[in-house]
mmCIF file of C-alpha atoms in Angstrom:
data_model
loop_
_atom_site.group_PDB
_atom_site.id
_atom_site.type_symbol
_atom_site.label_atom_id
_atom_site.label_comp_id
_atom_site.label_asym_id
_atom_site.label_seq_id
_atom_site.Cartn_x
_atom_site.Cartn_y
_atom_site.Cartn_z
ATOM 1 C CA MET A 1 -3.250 6.938 15.224
ATOM 2 C CA LEU A 2 -6.753 6.070 14.241
ATOM 3 C CA GLU A 3 -7.394 3.963 16.946
ATOM 4 C CA LYS A 4 -7.280 4.423 20.481
ATOM 5 C CA PRO A 5 -4.155 3.110 22.538
ATOM 6 C CA SER A 6 -4.763 1.224 25.418
ATOM 7 C CA ILE A 7 -4.074 3.829 28.228
ATOM 8 C CA PRO A 8 -6.834 4.209 30.707
ATOM 9 C CA ASP A 9 -8.484 7.510 30.457
ATOM 10 C CA GLU A 10 -7.704 8.259 34.039
ATOM 11 C CA LEU A 11 -3.845 8.018 33.825
ATOM 12 C CA ILE A 12 -3.728 10.503 31.214
ATOM 13 C CA ILE A 13 -6.222 12.787 32.939
ATOM 14 C CA SER A 14 -3.921 12.595 36.159
ATOM 15 C CA ARG A 15 -0.850 13.340 34.372
ATOM 16 C CA VAL A 16 -2.501 16.421 32.536
ATOM 17 C CA GLN A 17 -3.813 17.680 35.770
ATOM 18 C CA GLU A 18 -0.451 17.369 37.649
ATOM 19 C CA GLU A 19 1.787 18.534 34.480
ATOM 20 C CA TYR A 20 -0.449 21.784 33.741
ATOM 21 C CA ASP A 21 -2.525 22.598 36.946
ATOM 22 C CA LEU A 22 -5.364 21.821 34.836
ATOM 23 C CA ARG A 23 -8.856 20.271 35.782
ATOM 24 C CA VAL A 24 -9.913 18.211 33.369
ATOM 25 C CA SER A 25 -13.687 17.436 33.038
ATOM 26 C CA GLU A 26 -13.645 15.602 29.561
ATOM 27 C CA LEU A 27 -11.001 13.447 27.587
ATOM 28 C CA THR A 28 -12.147 12.586 23.966
ATOM 29 C CA PHE A 29 -9.472 10.598 21.732
ATOM 30 C CA LEU A 30 -9.521 11.916 18.340
ATOM 31 C CA PRO A 31 -9.187 9.264 15.329
ATOM 32 C CA ILE A 32 -7.010 11.297 13.250
ATOM 33 C CA GLY A 33 -3.531 11.081 11.482
ATOM 34 C CA ALA A 34 -1.609 8.454 10.054
ATOM 35 C CA ASP A 35 1.422 8.290 12.113
ATOM 36 C CA SER A 36 1.045 5.114 14.166
ATOM 37 C CA ARG A 37 3.335 7.184 16.747
ATOM 38 C CA THR A 38 1.283 9.627 17.971
ATOM 39 C CA ALA A 39 -2.297 9.433 19.573
ATOM 40 C CA VAL A 40 -4.015 12.506 20.042
ATOM 41 C CA TYR A 41 -7.005 13.751 22.163
ATOM 42 C CA ARG A 42 -9.266 16.802 23.093
ATOM 43 C CA VAL A 43 -9.213 17.821 26.614
ATOM 44 C CA VAL A 44 -12.016 19.945 28.165
ATOM 45 C CA SER A 45 -11.174 21.778 31.157
ATOM 46 C CA ASP A 46 -13.597 22.461 34.687
ATOM 47 C CA GLU A 47 -13.613 26.028 32.749
ATOM 48 C CA SER A 48 -14.900 25.113 29.817
ATOM 49 C CA ILE A 49 -11.719 25.877 28.008
ATOM 50 C CA ALA A 50 -10.706 23.270 25.313
ATOM 51 C CA TYR A 51 -7.321 21.958 24.648
ATOM 52 C CA PHE A 52 -5.504 19.572 22.135
ATOM 53 C CA LEU A 53 -3.089 16.734 23.797
ATOM 54 C CA LYS A 54 -0.763 14.638 21.632
ATOM 55 C CA LEU A 55 0.749 11.512 23.169
ATOM 56 C CA ARG A 56 4.275 10.994 21.168
ATOM 57 C CA LYS A 57 6.458 8.125 21.596
ATOM 58 C CA ASN A 58 10.086 8.411 20.227
ATOM 59 C CA PHE A 59 9.868 12.088 21.073
ATOM 60 C CA ASP A 60 12.703 14.376 20.063
ATOM 61 C CA GLU A 61 12.811 17.868 21.621
ATOM 62 C CA VAL A 62 13.455 19.501 18.393
ATOM 63 C CA ILE A 63 10.024 19.060 17.230
ATOM 64 C CA VAL A 64 9.124 21.686 20.092
ATOM 65 C CA ARG A 65 11.732 23.810 19.602
ATOM 66 C CA VAL A 66 11.567 24.595 15.924
ATOM 67 C CA PRO A 67 7.847 25.779 16.432
ATOM 68 C CA LEU A 68 8.705 28.008 19.304
ATOM 69 C CA PHE A 69 11.616 29.414 17.406
ATOM 70 C CA LEU A 70 9.361 30.476 14.600
ATOM 71 C CA LYS A 71 6.974 32.199 16.480
ATOM 72 C CA GLU A 72 9.470 33.694 18.454
ATOM 73 C CA SER A 73 10.516 35.126 14.811
ATOM 74 C CA GLY A 74 6.931 36.280 13.969
ATOM 75 C CA VAL A 75 5.628 33.466 12.034
ATOM 76 C CA ASP A 76 2.348 33.660 13.205
ATOM 77 C CA ALA A 77 0.854 30.989 10.954
ATOM 78 C CA VAL A 78 2.606 28.652 13.627
ATOM 79 C CA LEU A 79 0.520 27.121 16.902
ATOM 80 C CA VAL A 80 3.119 26.575 20.203
ATOM 81 C CA PRO A 81 2.569 24.157 22.861
ATOM 82 C CA LEU A 82 1.642 25.147 26.364
ATOM 83 C CA GLU A 83 4.303 25.449 28.905
ATOM 84 C CA THR A 84 4.094 22.888 31.872
ATOM 85 C CA THR A 85 4.393 23.789 35.784
ATOM 86 C CA SER A 86 7.875 23.365 35.584
ATOM 87 C CA GLN A 87 7.850 25.651 32.327
ATOM 88 C CA GLN A 88 8.707 22.925 29.998
ATOM 89 C CA HIS A 89 7.037 22.621 27.090
ATOM 90 C CA TRP A 90 6.080 18.500 27.362
ATOM 91 C CA ALA A 91 6.081 16.129 30.512
ATOM 92 C CA ASP A 92 7.229 12.476 30.171
ATOM 93 C CA PHE A 93 4.487 9.500 30.179
ATOM 94 C CA GLY A 94 5.958 6.065 30.569
ATOM 95 C CA GLU A 95 6.997 5.612 26.849
ATOM 96 C CA TYR A 96 4.786 8.501 25.381
ATOM 97 C CA THR A 97 5.674 12.145 25.647
ATOM 98 C CA ILE A 98 2.647 14.586 26.803
ATOM 99 C CA ILE A 99 2.637 17.724 24.612
ATOM 100 C CA LEU A 100 -0.510 20.246 25.374
ATOM 101 C CA TYR A 101 -1.764 23.185 22.880
ATOM 102 C CA PRO A 102 -4.260 25.421 22.376
ATOM 103 C CA TYR A 103 -7.690 23.945 20.756
ATOM 104 C CA ILE A 104 -8.012 25.626 17.648
ATOM 105 C CA GLU A 105 -12.078 25.201 16.627
ATOM 106 C CA GLY A 106 -12.255 25.031 12.770
ATOM 107 C CA LYS A 107 -11.119 22.347 10.253
ATOM 108 C CA ASN A 108 -8.164 21.131 8.198
ATOM 109 C CA GLY A 109 -7.270 21.191 4.611
ATOM 110 C CA PHE A 110 -8.886 17.838 3.737
ATOM 111 C CA ASP A 111 -12.414 19.145 4.888
ATOM 112 C CA ILE A 112 -12.539 22.810 3.846
ATOM 113 C CA GLU A 113 -11.630 24.803 0.839
ATOM 114 C CA LEU A 114 -9.073 27.335 1.596
ATOM 115 C CA THR A 115 -9.840 31.023 0.171
ATOM 116 C CA ASN A 116 -7.158 32.524 -1.969
ATOM 117 C CA ARG A 117 -6.166 34.797 0.943
ATOM 118 C CA HIS A 118 -5.366 31.518 3.059
ATOM 119 C CA ARG A 119 -3.389 30.339 0.005
ATOM 120 C CA ARG A 120 -1.197 33.274 -0.134
ATOM 121 C CA GLN A 121 -1.377 33.343 3.828
ATOM 122 C CA LEU A 122 0.288 30.344 3.361
ATOM 123 C CA GLY A 123 2.773 31.116 0.739
ATOM 124 C CA ASN A 124 3.889 34.086 3.141
ATOM 125 C CA ALA A 125 4.126 31.588 5.908
ATOM 126 C CA PHE A 126 6.389 29.412 4.004
ATOM 127 C CA HIS A 127 8.512 31.985 2.814
ATOM 128 C CA ALA A 128 9.251 33.449 6.044
ATOM 129 C CA ILE A 129 10.141 30.140 7.433
ATOM 130 C CA HIS A 130 12.441 28.991 4.519
ATOM 131 C CA THR A 131 14.091 32.503 5.109
ATOM 132 C CA ALA A 132 14.288 32.303 8.704
ATOM 133 C CA SER A 133 17.959 32.724 10.263
ATOM 134 C CA VAL A 134 17.956 29.478 12.609
ATOM 135 C CA PRO A 135 20.305 29.920 15.809
ATOM 136 C CA LEU A 136 23.609 27.379 15.493
ATOM 137 C CA GLU A 137 22.260 25.501 18.115
ATOM 138 C CA LEU A 138 18.990 25.004 16.763
ATOM 139 C CA LYS A 139 20.486 23.997 13.322
ATOM 140 C CA SER A 140 22.894 21.047 14.923
ATOM 141 C CA GLN A 141 19.866 19.832 16.600
ATOM 142 C CA VAL A 142 17.734 19.348 13.404
ATOM 143 C CA ARG A 143 18.574 16.579 10.721
ATOM 144 C CA LYS A 144 20.007 17.280 7.432
ATOM 145 C CA GLU A 145 19.042 16.067 4.063
ATOM 146 C CA SER A 146 21.750 13.538 2.501
ATOM 147 C CA PHE A 147 19.493 12.286 -0.220
ATOM 148 C CA ASP A 148 20.186 9.018 0.903
ATOM 149 C CA LEU A 149 18.748 5.471 -0.216
ATOM 150 C CA GLY A 150 16.568 4.939 3.098
ATOM 151 C CA TRP A 151 13.100 4.818 1.334
ATOM 152 C CA ARG A 152 14.391 3.124 -1.838
ATOM 153 C CA SER A 153 16.279 0.733 0.031
ATOM 154 C CA ALA A 154 13.398 -0.208 2.135
ATOM 155 C CA MET A 155 10.863 -0.430 -1.138
ATOM 156 C CA ARG A 156 13.352 -2.760 -2.919
ATOM 157 C CA LYS A 157 13.500 -5.093 0.080
ATOM 158 C CA TYR A 158 9.556 -5.258 0.275
ATOM 159 C CA GLN A 159 9.745 -5.928 -3.463
ATOM 160 C CA SER A 160 11.740 -8.800 -3.384
ATOM 161 C CA GLN A 161 9.515 -9.894 -0.094
ATOM 162 C CA VAL A 162 6.234 -10.180 -1.568
ATOM 163 C CA GLU A 163 7.638 -12.395 -4.187
ATOM 164 C CA LYS A 164 8.728 -15.107 -1.810
ATOM 165 C CA ASP A 165 6.609 -14.654 1.341
ATOM 166 C CA ILE A 166 3.177 -15.942 1.729
ATOM 167 C CA PHE A 167 1.004 -13.713 3.787
ATOM 168 C CA THR A 168 -2.075 -15.282 6.030
ATOM 169 C CA ASP A 169 -3.666 -11.699 6.391
ATOM 170 C CA LEU A 170 -6.367 -10.883 3.643
ATOM 171 C CA THR A 171 -5.117 -7.093 3.711
ATOM 172 C CA ALA A 172 -1.263 -8.014 3.811
ATOM 173 C CA ALA A 173 -1.987 -10.593 1.284
ATOM 174 C CA LYS A 174 -3.972 -8.251 -1.256
ATOM 175 C CA LEU A 175 -1.290 -5.841 -0.761
ATOM 176 C CA ALA A 176 1.328 -8.254 -1.782
ATOM 177 C CA ASP A 177 -0.573 -9.277 -5.016
ATOM 178 C CA PHE A 178 -1.225 -5.223 -5.929
ATOM 179 C CA ILE A 179 2.791 -4.886 -5.427
ATOM 180 C CA ARG A 180 3.572 -8.049 -7.570
ATOM 181 C CA SER A 181 1.150 -6.292 -10.370
ATOM 182 C CA LYS A 182 3.057 -3.006 -10.112
ATOM 183 C CA GLN A 183 6.911 -4.244 -9.722
ATOM 184 C CA GLY A 184 7.699 -2.913 -13.381
ATOM 185 C CA GLU A 185 6.412 0.684 -12.245
ATOM 186 C CA ILE A 186 7.787 0.852 -8.854
ATOM 187 C CA THR A 187 11.090 -0.240 -10.138
ATOM 188 C CA ARG A 188 10.907 2.770 -12.739
ATOM 189 C CA ILE A 189 10.123 5.055 -9.867
ATOM 190 C CA LEU A 190 13.067 4.099 -7.804
ATOM 191 C CA GLN A 191 15.412 4.492 -10.563
ATOM 192 C CA CYS A 192 14.329 7.646 -11.368
ATOM 193 C CA SER A 193 14.636 8.999 -8.038
ATOM 194 C CA ASP A 194 17.994 7.421 -7.963
ATOM 195 C CA GLN A 195 19.373 9.122 -10.730
ATOM 196 C CA LEU A 196 18.096 12.447 -9.384
ATOM 197 C CA ALA A 197 19.263 12.057 -5.951
ATOM 198 C CA GLY A 198 22.581 11.454 -7.970
ATOM 199 C CA LYS A 199 22.312 14.672 -9.468
ATOM 200 C CA LEU A 200 21.391 16.601 -6.480
ATOM 201 C CA ARG A 201 24.265 15.431 -4.494
ATOM 202 C CA SER A 202 26.781 17.269 -6.846
ATOM 203 C CA MET A 203 24.984 20.401 -6.669
ATOM 204 C CA ASN A 204 25.380 23.139 -4.393
ATOM 205 C CA TRP A 205 22.133 24.212 -2.542
ATOM 206 C CA GLU A 206 20.954 26.492 0.206
ATOM 207 C CA PHE A 207 19.590 24.268 3.214
ATOM 208 C CA VAL A 208 16.719 26.064 4.589
ATOM 209 C CA LEU A 209 14.675 25.072 7.611
ATOM 210 C CA CYS A 210 11.480 23.017 6.480
ATOM 211 C CA HIS A 211 8.030 21.381 7.745
ATOM 212 C CA SER A 212 8.521 18.473 5.418
ATOM 213 C CA ASP A 213 4.856 17.525 5.797
ATOM 214 C CA ILE A 214 2.569 20.104 4.491
ATOM 215 C CA HIS A 215 -0.646 18.481 3.445
ATOM 216 C CA GLY A 216 -3.967 19.319 3.980
ATOM 217 C CA GLY A 217 -3.994 17.360 7.511
ATOM 218 C CA ASN A 218 -1.553 19.779 8.602
ATOM 219 C CA ILE A 219 -2.813 23.030 7.218
ATOM 220 C CA LEU A 220 -5.996 24.274 10.253
ATOM 221 C CA VAL A 221 -8.146 26.593 9.361
ATOM 222 C CA GLY A 222 -9.937 28.117 12.600
ATOM 223 C CA ASP A 223 -13.828 28.850 12.561
ATOM 224 C CA THR A 224 -12.481 32.522 12.563
ATOM 225 C CA GLY A 225 -10.820 32.558 9.581
ATOM 226 C CA GLU A 226 -6.956 32.629 11.154
ATOM 227 C CA LEU A 227 -4.788 30.010 9.414
ATOM 228 C CA TYR A 228 -2.158 27.841 11.148
ATOM 229 C CA VAL A 229 0.556 25.509 9.899
ATOM 230 C CA VAL A 230 0.957 22.186 12.813
ATOM 231 C CA ASP A 231 2.144 18.881 13.209
ATOM 232 C CA TRP A 232 6.441 20.147 13.011
ATOM 233 C CA ASP A 233 7.091 16.271 13.955
ATOM 234 C CA ASP A 234 9.761 16.008 11.229
ATOM 235 C CA PRO A 235 11.558 19.394 10.826
ATOM 236 C CA ILE A 236 14.450 19.083 8.508
ATOM 237 C CA LEU A 237 17.287 21.167 6.970
ATOM 238 C CA ALA A 238 16.970 21.032 2.906
ATOM 239 C CA PRO A 239 16.245 22.405 -0.278
ATOM 240 C CA LYS A 240 13.172 24.434 0.009
ATOM 241 C CA GLU A 241 11.875 22.116 -2.652
ATOM 242 C CA ARG A 242 11.259 20.075 0.270
ATOM 243 C CA ASP A 243 8.227 21.887 1.085
ATOM 244 C CA LEU A 244 7.195 23.162 -2.180
ATOM 245 C CA MET A 245 6.888 19.730 -3.761
ATOM 246 C CA PHE A 246 3.473 19.705 -1.750
ATOM 247 C CA ILE A 247 2.285 22.858 -3.837
ATOM 248 C CA GLY A 248 0.428 20.687 -6.601
ATOM 249 C CA GLY A 249 1.884 17.620 -5.910
ATOM 250 C CA GLY A 250 -1.244 15.333 -5.333
ATOM 251 C CA ILE A 251 -0.535 14.708 -2.078
ATOM 252 C CA ASP A 252 -4.030 16.155 -1.315
ATOM 253 C CA ASN A 253 -6.883 17.918 -3.208
ATOM 254 C CA LEU A 254 -5.817 21.280 -2.155
ATOM 255 C CA TRP A 255 -4.279 22.069 -5.676
ATOM 256 C CA LYS A 256 -6.515 21.257 -8.027
ATOM 257 C CA SER A 257 -5.808 23.815 -10.542
ATOM 258 C CA GLU A 258 -3.063 26.407 -11.600
ATOM 259 C CA GLU A 259 -4.985 29.173 -10.318
ATOM 260 C CA GLN A 260 -4.846 27.950 -6.909
ATOM 261 C CA ILE A 261 -1.030 27.490 -7.013
ATOM 262 C CA GLU A 262 -0.636 30.624 -8.113
ATOM 263 C CA MET A 263 -2.245 32.068 -4.918
ATOM 264 C CA PHE A 264 0.213 30.232 -2.773
ATOM 265 C CA TYR A 265 3.384 31.696 -4.906
ATOM 266 C CA GLN A 266 2.023 34.961 -4.808
ATOM 267 C CA GLY A 267 2.526 34.736 -0.976
ATOM 268 C CA TYR A 268 5.476 33.206 -1.415
ATOM 269 C CA GLY A 269 7.199 34.898 -4.083
ATOM 270 C CA ASN A 270 10.948 33.948 -6.106
ATOM 271 C CA VAL A 271 8.786 31.324 -8.137
ATOM 272 C CA GLN A 272 11.669 31.610 -11.167
ATOM 273 C CA GLN A 273 14.065 30.080 -8.616
ATOM 274 C CA ILE A 274 12.374 26.667 -7.915
ATOM 275 C CA ASP A 275 14.546 24.262 -9.326
ATOM 276 C CA PRO A 276 12.144 21.181 -11.204
ATOM 277 C CA THR A 277 14.874 18.737 -10.547
ATOM 278 C CA ALA A 278 14.756 19.107 -6.640
ATOM 279 C CA LEU A 279 11.092 19.203 -7.086
ATOM 280 C CA ALA A 280 10.571 16.154 -9.086
ATOM 281 C CA TYR A 281 13.205 14.065 -6.706
ATOM 282 C CA TYR A 282 11.119 14.979 -3.886
ATOM 283 C CA ARG A 283 7.672 14.127 -5.490
ATOM 284 C CA TYR A 284 9.232 10.657 -6.259
ATOM 285 C CA GLU A 285 10.805 10.379 -2.742
ATOM 286 C CA ARG A 286 7.677 11.168 -1.089
ATOM 287 C CA VAL A 287 5.714 8.574 -3.089
ATOM 288 C CA ILE A 288 8.350 6.029 -2.380
ATOM 289 C CA GLU A 289 7.999 6.671 1.252
ATOM 290 C CA ASP A 290 4.422 6.636 1.583
ATOM 291 C CA LEU A 291 4.616 3.231 0.003
ATOM 292 C CA VAL A 292 6.880 2.050 2.592
ATOM 293 C CA VAL A 293 5.079 3.412 5.493
ATOM 294 C CA ILE A 294 1.954 1.401 4.409
ATOM 295 C CA CYS A 295 3.999 -1.781 3.631
ATOM 296 C CA ASP A 296 5.752 -1.333 7.408
ATOM 297 C CA LEU A 297 1.852 -1.304 8.307
ATOM 298 C CA LEU A 298 0.410 -4.081 6.992
ATOM 299 C CA LEU A 299 3.016 -6.536 5.642
ATOM 300 C CA PRO A 300 4.757 -7.389 9.067
ATOM 301 C CA THR A 301 1.855 -7.646 11.177
ATOM 302 C CA ASP A 302 -2.094 -7.831 11.019
ATOM 303 C CA GLU A 303 -2.475 -5.187 13.748
ATOM 304 C CA GLY A 304 -4.600 -2.086 12.946
ATOM 305 C CA GLY A 305 -7.848 -2.767 12.609
ATOM 306 C CA GLU A 306 -9.829 -0.887 10.258
ATOM 307 C CA ASP A 307 -6.344 1.164 9.609
ATOM 308 C CA ARG A 308 -5.701 -1.356 7.421
ATOM 309 C CA GLU A 309 -7.996 -1.311 4.448
ATOM 310 C CA ARG A 310 -8.067 2.380 4.502
ATOM 311 C CA SER A 311 -4.373 2.575 4.445
ATOM 312 C CA TYR A 312 -4.324 -0.165 1.590
ATOM 313 C CA GLY A 313 -6.702 2.502 -0.553
ATOM 314 C CA TRP A 314 -4.299 5.200 0.190
ATOM 315 C CA PHE A 315 -0.907 2.736 -1.205
ATOM 316 C CA THR A 316 -3.377 2.141 -4.702
ATOM 317 C CA ASN A 317 -4.200 5.621 -5.144
ATOM 318 C CA ASN A 318 -0.661 6.785 -6.214
ATOM 319 C CA PHE A 319 -0.953 4.688 -9.220
ATOM 320 C CA GLU A 320 -4.400 6.337 -10.334
ATOM 321 C CA PRO A 321 -4.246 8.338 -13.184
ATOM 322 C CA GLY A 322 -3.462 11.932 -12.359
ATOM 323 C CA GLN A 323 -2.591 11.240 -8.997
ATOM 324 C CA THR A 324 1.121 11.255 -7.524
ATOM 325 C CA ILE A 325 3.025 8.787 -9.594
ATOM 326 C CA GLU A 326 1.737 10.788 -12.720
ATOM 327 C CA ILE A 327 2.559 14.264 -11.351
ATOM 328 C CA ALA A 328 6.077 13.227 -10.558
ATOM 329 C CA ASP A 329 6.513 11.886 -13.726
ATOM 330 C CA ARG A 330 5.219 15.485 -15.452
ATOM 331 C CA THR A 331 7.674 17.412 -13.051
ATOM 332 C CA ALA A 332 10.313 15.487 -14.143
ATOM 333 C CA GLN A 333 9.867 15.959 -17.826
ATOM 334 C CA SER A 334 10.113 19.446 -17.373
ATOM 335 C CA ILE A 335 13.967 19.160 -16.041
ATOM 336 C CA PRO A 336 15.456 21.375 -18.952
#
């Protein structure tokens, strides 16, 4: 969430102090992240200790239980939330849930160039995540990949909507014009994803625990060099390619060369076992998901302030040469 929610700081401070037995001296809203359900803050205690506070709508406890399990399994790159005084790892706060973490002084993958050591560390961490033996109780709480039509159906509805509706908001109107100009290409990537999903449903897969969103913003490097994978808000049991599609997928600028990708796989291993069909499917699906999420933000409403133009830019960037759609196409062309 890039714009601060309309919750008085005093209410947040009071709730944090009550739940964590913490005297708060500073509370600062951090305008980061594209998820409209989540607002984050930097909290500083009277002892000058900093914390990272997340306010999350539509909370599902699995987003806390998964990283706790991974940490207990020895995956050090996972950051886990702190306990409340009632020994939970979250607390209710009206329509939100409060989750408090240690604050890591550092930068994320959008703001820092990862070293080769970090790339290998990341690969090693995801090898550990994908090979973790998830307990049945936790596994039953994590959603499972179905290769369904959800994002594709939603995008087709928006394709139809922009042909018949009039948008008075300038950004929404601009987005509608852009979608109309790209209808052929959008239809093509929807059909590609449909075809690949049909292939994948007919294949036998080993479903592993996946993060599902390992772009640069969710890779944190501390000032002392430690690396963390953060934001476990949407874990899924899926083929490992669900995560691996990000490595060179164009979602961010972390993987600008084959050498950088190779560093990741030096840590991960088993590069020969990566399935190009699954990789291509997930790259198309990610493009479609991102397009739908931005349509959800811009077309039905004029809310969002300065977020709106930034979101419009994220939408159009997918269609630029060398970006996500072209990379997905190249991946699909590599399928035997």
